[in-house]
């Protein structure tokens, strides 16, 4: 199994990195995050023009048909540069579900708008119980006449405040289903906030929200949801691995230039060992990422594989982040340095779609079965 990028994949990665180096350095990113919207519509338009929103979408659905390895190639630089725009929420969550609704003209129209950057979507899936199992959803949808009524509460809806379309996951007849909901619909209450890593998210309540019959996007949606969750977890883990790589590089450079007692602190055995541990953790996380991406390329991934990826990335990422901050000392936690922000991005990604502890429990349950 080849774990290296092809020439085309490396060119894709290099072009994304060059764009971010040119237009999205840390200072520029901080200005964006501290702005009124918390993200840049201009950057979003440029991501769309580069074809990155359409990259993971199948060609038959109007996308570019990029695979898991291509996703890794672009998501690692996203993580290293702390991209605040809702890429995963749209390209990896909303778009795959719209594409799965084959033959649905409304879904096709929305998909075209999302991948072109014309419209923003948001997935209302998380409910605070930290799971990547759609069967654990508590939000309920009931049939009423020719339509539906939804009741429940969703948390950590990335990009929810600015979304033109909400895709809401709810149980219908005891099976997971996906509904399209207008953010302005009666009974929808949205509370916007900033996550620990600077992204915008929302908690959304649905109180007896009445929907027409054509709002049902996907019925018996377990398989479509699981495929979407796997893709989203791959993207989040790739972002985290990219952030780990940036932390390792910055920490090594700092240790070589910061002096104590007249010598670089990298020459101290304790610091050298910490840097070595960071390198081992990063290499292990990236090797796991590329291996699982290669499995997904051939459709051979299992629940065990995805649990290993998400669980290991969260655990190893936390270790790398803590080691980076410890090596930098107090300056590592300041707002002016990217080290603390990269650590927060890793923690935030770990918390989404089931944290490392949840996925390690999944591994234990699978081993005991």
Coordinates of C-alpha atoms in Angstrom, one line a residue:
X1 CA 0.0 0.0 0.0
X2 CA 1.5 3.3 -1.1
X3 CA 1.3 6.1 1.5
X4 CA 2.8 8.9 -0.6
X5 CA 0.9 11.5 -2.6
X6 CA 0.9 11.2 -6.4
X7 CA 2.3 14.1 -8.3
X8 CA -1.2 15.4 -8.9
X9 CA -2.1 15.1 -5.2
X10 CA 1.1 16.9 -4.2
X11 CA 0.4 19.7 -6.6
X12 CA -3.1 20.1 -5.1
X13 CA -1.6 20.2 -1.6
X14 CA 1.1 22.7 -2.7
X15 CA -1.5 25.0 -4.4
X16 CA -3.7 25.1 -1.3
X17 CA -0.7 25.7 0.9
X18 CA 0.5 28.5 -1.4
X19 CA -2.9 30.1 -1.3
X20 CA -3.1 30.0 2.5
X21 CA 0.5 31.2 2.9
X22 CA -0.3 34.2 0.7
X23 CA -3.8 35.1 1.9
X24 CA -4.3 33.4 5.3
X25 CA -1.3 33.8 7.5
X26 CA -1.8 33.8 11.3
X27 CA -2.2 37.6 11.6
X28 CA -4.7 37.7 8.7
X29 CA -6.6 34.8 10.3
X30 CA -6.8 36.5 13.7
X31 CA -8.3 39.7 12.1
X32 CA -10.9 37.5 10.4
X33 CA -11.8 35.6 13.6
X34 CA -12.1 38.8 15.6
X35 CA -14.3 40.4 13.0
X36 CA -18.1 40.7 13.3
X37 CA -18.8 37.5 11.2
X38 CA -15.8 35.5 12.5
X39 CA -15.0 34.2 9.0
X40 CA -14.3 35.7 5.6
X41 CA -16.8 35.5 2.7
X42 CA -14.0 36.6 0.4
X43 CA -11.9 33.6 1.4
X44 CA -15.0 31.4 1.0
X45 CA -15.5 32.6 -2.5
X46 CA -11.8 31.9 -3.3
X47 CA -12.1 28.4 -1.9
X48 CA -15.1 27.9 -4.2
X49 CA -13.2 29.3 -7.2
X50 CA -10.3 26.9 -6.5
X51 CA -12.8 24.0 -6.7
X52 CA -12.2 23.0 -3.1
X53 CA -15.9 23.0 -2.1
X54 CA -16.7 20.7 -5.0
X55 CA -13.7 18.5 -4.6
X56 CA -15.2 15.7 -2.3
X57 CA -18.5 15.7 -4.2
X58 CA -19.0 12.8 -6.8
X59 CA -18.7 13.8 -10.4
X60 CA -22.2 12.4 -11.2
X61 CA -23.6 14.9 -8.6
X62 CA -21.8 17.8 -10.1
X63 CA -18.6 17.7 -8.1
X64 CA -15.0 17.0 -8.9
X65 CA -14.9 13.5 -7.6
X66 CA -11.9 13.8 -5.3
X67 CA -11.3 10.9 -3.0
X68 CA -10.2 10.5 0.6
X69 CA -6.5 11.0 -0.2
X70 CA -7.2 14.3 -2.0
X71 CA -9.2 15.4 1.0
X72 CA -6.3 14.7 3.3
X73 CA -4.0 16.7 0.9
X74 CA -6.1 19.8 1.4
X75 CA -7.3 19.4 4.9
X76 CA -3.8 19.2 6.5
X77 CA -3.0 22.7 5.3
X78 CA -6.4 23.9 6.5
X79 CA -5.5 22.7 10.0
X80 CA -2.0 24.1 9.9
X81 CA -3.4 27.5 9.0
X82 CA -6.4 27.3 11.4
X83 CA -9.0 27.8 8.7
X84 CA -12.1 29.4 10.4
X85 CA -14.4 29.1 7.4
X86 CA -17.0 26.3 7.7
X87 CA -15.4 24.0 5.1
X88 CA -16.1 20.6 6.8
X89 CA -19.7 21.7 7.6
X90 CA -20.5 22.3 4.0
X91 CA -18.2 20.2 1.8
X92 CA -18.0 17.1 4.1
X93 CA -21.3 17.1 5.9
X94 CA -24.0 19.0 4.0
X95 CA -22.9 18.3 0.4
X96 CA -22.6 14.5 0.8
X97 CA -26.1 14.3 2.2
X98 CA -27.5 16.5 -0.6
X99 CA -25.7 14.3 -3.1
X100 CA -27.1 11.2 -1.6
X101 CA -30.7 12.4 -2.3
X102 CA -30.6 11.1 -5.9
X103 CA -33.4 12.3 -8.1
X104 CA -34.4 15.1 -5.8
X105 CA -34.4 18.3 -7.8
X106 CA -34.5 20.5 -4.7
X107 CA -31.4 18.7 -3.3
X108 CA -29.6 19.1 -6.6
X109 CA -30.4 22.9 -6.7
X110 CA -29.1 23.3 -3.1
X111 CA -26.0 21.2 -3.8
X112 CA -25.1 23.4 -6.8
X113 CA -25.4 26.5 -4.7
X114 CA -23.3 25.0 -1.8
X115 CA -20.4 23.8 -4.0
X116 CA -20.3 27.1 -5.9
X117 CA -20.1 29.1 -2.6
X118 CA -23.4 30.8 -3.4
X119 CA -25.2 29.3 -0.4
X120 CA -24.2 28.1 3.0
X121 CA -25.5 25.0 4.7
X122 CA -25.2 23.6 8.2
X123 CA -25.7 20.1 9.6
X124 CA -27.8 19.9 12.8
X125 CA -26.5 16.5 14.1
X126 CA -24.7 16.9 17.4
X127 CA -26.8 16.8 20.6
X128 CA -24.2 17.0 23.3
X129 CA -23.8 13.2 23.9
X130 CA -20.7 13.0 21.8
X131 CA -21.5 10.1 19.5
X132 CA -20.8 9.2 15.8
X133 CA -23.7 6.7 15.9
X134 CA -26.8 8.0 14.1
X135 CA -29.0 5.6 16.0
X136 CA -28.3 7.6 19.2
X137 CA -30.1 10.7 17.9
X138 CA -32.8 12.0 20.3
X139 CA -34.5 14.6 18.1
X140 CA -37.9 13.3 17.0
X141 CA -39.9 13.8 13.8
X142 CA -43.5 12.8 13.6
X143 CA -45.8 12.6 10.7
X144 CA -48.7 15.1 10.7
X145 CA -51.0 15.0 7.7
X146 CA -48.9 15.2 4.6
X147 CA -46.0 16.9 6.5
X148 CA -43.9 16.5 9.6
X149 CA -43.3 18.1 13.0
X150 CA -39.8 18.2 14.6
X151 CA -39.0 18.6 18.2
X152 CA -35.5 18.6 19.8
X153 CA -32.3 20.5 20.4
X154 CA -29.0 20.4 18.4
X155 CA -25.6 21.6 19.6
X156 CA -22.4 22.6 18.0
X157 CA -23.9 23.4 14.6
X158 CA -20.9 24.8 12.9
X159 CA -21.9 27.8 10.7
X160 CA -25.5 27.6 11.9
X161 CA -25.9 31.4 12.3
X162 CA -25.1 32.2 8.7
X163 CA -26.6 29.1 7.1
X164 CA -29.2 29.5 4.3
X165 CA -30.2 25.8 4.8
X166 CA -30.2 23.5 7.8
X167 CA -30.1 19.8 7.4
X168 CA -31.6 18.3 10.5
X169 CA -31.1 14.7 11.6
X170 CA -34.1 13.3 13.5
X171 CA -35.7 10.0 14.2
X172 CA -38.7 9.2 12.0
X173 CA -40.5 6.0 12.7
X174 CA -37.5 5.0 14.9
X175 CA -35.0 5.4 12.0
X176 CA -32.6 8.3 11.3
X177 CA -33.9 10.7 8.7
X178 CA -32.6 14.0 7.3
X179 CA -34.9 17.0 6.8
X180 CA -34.3 20.4 5.1
X181 CA -35.3 23.2 7.4
X182 CA -35.2 27.0 6.8
X183 CA -33.4 28.7 9.6
X184 CA -36.2 31.3 9.7
X185 CA -39.0 28.7 10.2
X186 CA -41.4 29.1 13.1
X187 CA -40.2 27.3 16.1
X188 CA -36.5 27.5 15.3
X189 CA -34.5 29.2 18.0
X190 CA -30.8 29.7 17.4
X191 CA -28.1 30.7 19.9
X192 CA -24.8 31.7 18.3
X193 CA -21.4 31.5 19.9
X194 CA -17.7 31.1 19.3
X195 CA -16.0 27.8 19.8
X196 CA -12.7 27.5 21.8
X197 CA -10.8 27.6 18.5
X198 CA -12.5 30.6 17.1
X199 CA -15.1 29.1 14.7
X200 CA -18.7 30.1 14.8
X201 CA -21.3 27.6 16.0
X202 CA -24.8 27.6 17.3
X203 CA -27.2 25.6 19.5
X204 CA -30.6 25.3 17.8
X205 CA -33.9 24.4 19.4
X206 CA -36.8 23.0 17.3
X207 CA -40.1 23.4 19.0
X208 CA -43.0 21.9 17.1
X209 CA -41.4 23.0 13.8
X210 CA -43.9 22.1 11.0
X211 CA -42.5 21.0 7.7
X212 CA -44.0 20.2 4.3
X213 CA -43.8 16.7 2.9
X214 CA -40.9 17.6 0.5
X215 CA -38.7 18.6 3.5
X216 CA -37.9 14.9 4.0
X217 CA -34.5 14.7 2.2
X218 CA -33.5 11.2 3.2
X219 CA -35.6 8.5 4.9
X220 CA -33.9 5.4 6.5
X221 CA -30.7 7.4 6.3
X222 CA -28.4 5.4 8.5
X223 CA -26.1 4.3 5.6
X224 CA -25.9 7.8 4.1
X225 CA -25.3 9.4 7.5
X226 CA -22.5 6.9 8.4
X227 CA -20.8 7.5 5.0
X228 CA -21.0 11.2 5.7
X229 CA -19.7 10.9 9.2
X230 CA -16.7 8.8 8.1
X231 CA -15.8 11.4 5.5
X232 CA -16.2 14.2 8.0
X233 CA -14.1 12.4 10.6
X234 CA -11.4 11.9 8.1
X235 CA -11.4 15.6 7.3
X236 CA -11.3 16.6 10.9
X237 CA -8.5 14.2 11.7
X238 CA -6.5 15.5 8.7
X239 CA -7.0 19.1 10.0
X240 CA -5.8 18.0 13.4
X241 CA -2.7 16.2 12.0
X242 CA -1.9 19.4 10.0
X243 CA -2.1 21.4 13.2
X244 CA 0.1 18.8 14.9
X245 CA 2.7 19.2 12.2
X246 CA 2.6 23.0 12.5
X247 CA 3.1 22.7 16.3
X248 CA 6.0 20.3 15.9
X249 CA 7.7 22.6 13.4
X250 CA 7.2 25.8 15.5
X251 CA 8.3 24.1 18.7
X252 CA 11.5 22.7 17.3
X253 CA 12.4 26.1 15.8
X254 CA 11.6 27.8 19.2
X255 CA 13.7 25.3 21.1
X256 CA 16.7 25.9 18.7
X257 CA 16.5 29.7 19.2
X258 CA 15.4 30.1 22.8
X259 CA 18.5 30.1 25.0
X260 CA 19.0 29.4 28.7
X261 CA 22.4 29.5 30.4
X262 CA 23.8 30.6 27.1
X263 CA 22.7 27.5 25.1
X264 CA 19.6 26.6 23.1
X265 CA 17.0 24.8 25.3
X266 CA 16.9 22.1 22.6
X267 CA 20.3 20.9 23.9
X268 CA 18.7 20.1 27.3
X269 CA 17.9 16.4 27.5
X270 CA 14.4 16.8 28.9
X271 CA 13.5 19.2 26.1
X272 CA 15.1 17.0 23.4
X273 CA 13.2 14.0 24.7
X274 CA 9.9 16.0 24.6
X275 CA 10.6 17.0 21.0
X276 CA 11.3 13.3 20.1
X277 CA 8.0 12.3 21.7
X278 CA 6.2 14.9 19.7
X279 CA 7.8 13.7 16.5
X280 CA 6.8 10.1 17.3
X281 CA 3.2 11.0 18.1
X282 CA 2.9 13.1 15.0
X283 CA 4.4 10.4 12.8
X284 CA 2.1 7.8 14.3
X285 CA -1.0 10.0 13.8
X286 CA -0.1 10.9 10.2
X287 CA 0.7 7.2 9.3
X288 CA -2.7 6.2 10.7
X289 CA -4.4 9.0 8.8
X290 CA -2.9 8.0 5.5
X291 CA -3.6 4.3 6.0
X292 CA -7.3 4.9 6.8
X293 CA -7.6 7.3 3.8
X294 CA -6.1 4.5 1.6
X295 CA -8.6 2.0 3.0
X296 CA -11.5 4.5 2.3
X297 CA -10.2 5.0 -1.2
X298 CA -11.1 1.4 -1.9
X299 CA -14.2 1.3 0.3
X300 CA -12.6 -1.1 2.8
X301 CA -12.8 0.9 6.0
X302 CA -14.7 -0.6 9.0
X303 CA -16.1 0.9 12.2
X304 CA -13.0 -0.3 13.9
X305 CA -10.7 1.6 11.5
X306 CA -12.7 4.9 11.9
X307 CA -12.6 4.5 15.7
X308 CA -8.9 3.9 15.7
X309 CA -8.4 7.0 13.5
X310 CA -10.6 9.4 15.6
X311 CA -9.5 8.0 18.9
X312 CA -5.7 8.0 18.2
X313 CA -5.8 11.4 16.5
X314 CA -7.5 13.0 19.5
X315 CA -5.2 11.3 22.1
X316 CA -2.0 12.0 20.2
X317 CA -3.0 15.5 19.2
X318 CA -3.6 16.4 22.8
X319 CA -0.2 15.1 23.8
X320 CA 1.5 17.1 21.0
X321 CA -0.3 20.3 21.9
X322 CA 0.4 20.1 25.6
X323 CA 4.1 19.4 24.9
X324 CA 4.3 22.4 22.5
X325 CA 2.8 24.7 25.1
X326 CA 5.1 23.3 27.9
X327 CA 8.2 23.8 25.7
X328 CA 7.2 27.4 24.9
X329 CA 6.3 28.2 28.5
X330 CA 3.9 31.1 29.3
X331 CA 4.2 32.6 25.8
X332 CA 2.6 29.4 24.4
X333 CA -0.7 30.4 25.9
X334 CA -0.8 34.0 24.6
X335 CA -3.2 35.1 22.0
X336 CA -0.5 36.5 19.9
X337 CA 1.2 33.1 19.2
X338 CA -0.5 30.4 17.2
X339 CA 0.6 27.6 19.4
X340 CA -2.3 27.8 21.8
X341 CA -4.7 28.3 19.0
X342 CA -3.5 25.2 17.2
X343 CA -3.9 23.2 20.4
X344 CA -7.4 24.5 20.7
X345 CA -8.2 23.4 17.1
X346 CA -7.1 19.9 17.9
X347 CA -9.2 19.8 21.1
X348 CA -12.3 21.2 19.2
X349 CA -11.9 18.7 16.4
X350 CA -11.6 15.9 18.9
X351 CA -14.9 17.0 20.6
X352 CA -16.8 16.8 17.3
X353 CA -18.5 13.5 16.2
X354 CA -17.4 11.6 19.3
X355 CA -14.2 12.4 21.3
X356 CA -11.2 10.1 21.7
X357 CA -12.5 8.5 24.8
X358 CA -15.8 7.6 23.0
X359 CA -14.0 6.1 20.1
X360 CA -11.7 4.1 22.3
X361 CA -14.7 2.7 24.1
X362 CA -16.1 1.8 20.7
X363 CA -12.9 -0.1 20.1
X364 CA -13.2 -1.9 23.4
X365 CA -16.8 -2.9 22.7
X366 CA -15.8 -4.2 19.2
X367 CA -13.0 -6.2 20.7
X368 CA -15.3 -7.7 23.3
X369 CA -18.0 -8.6 20.8

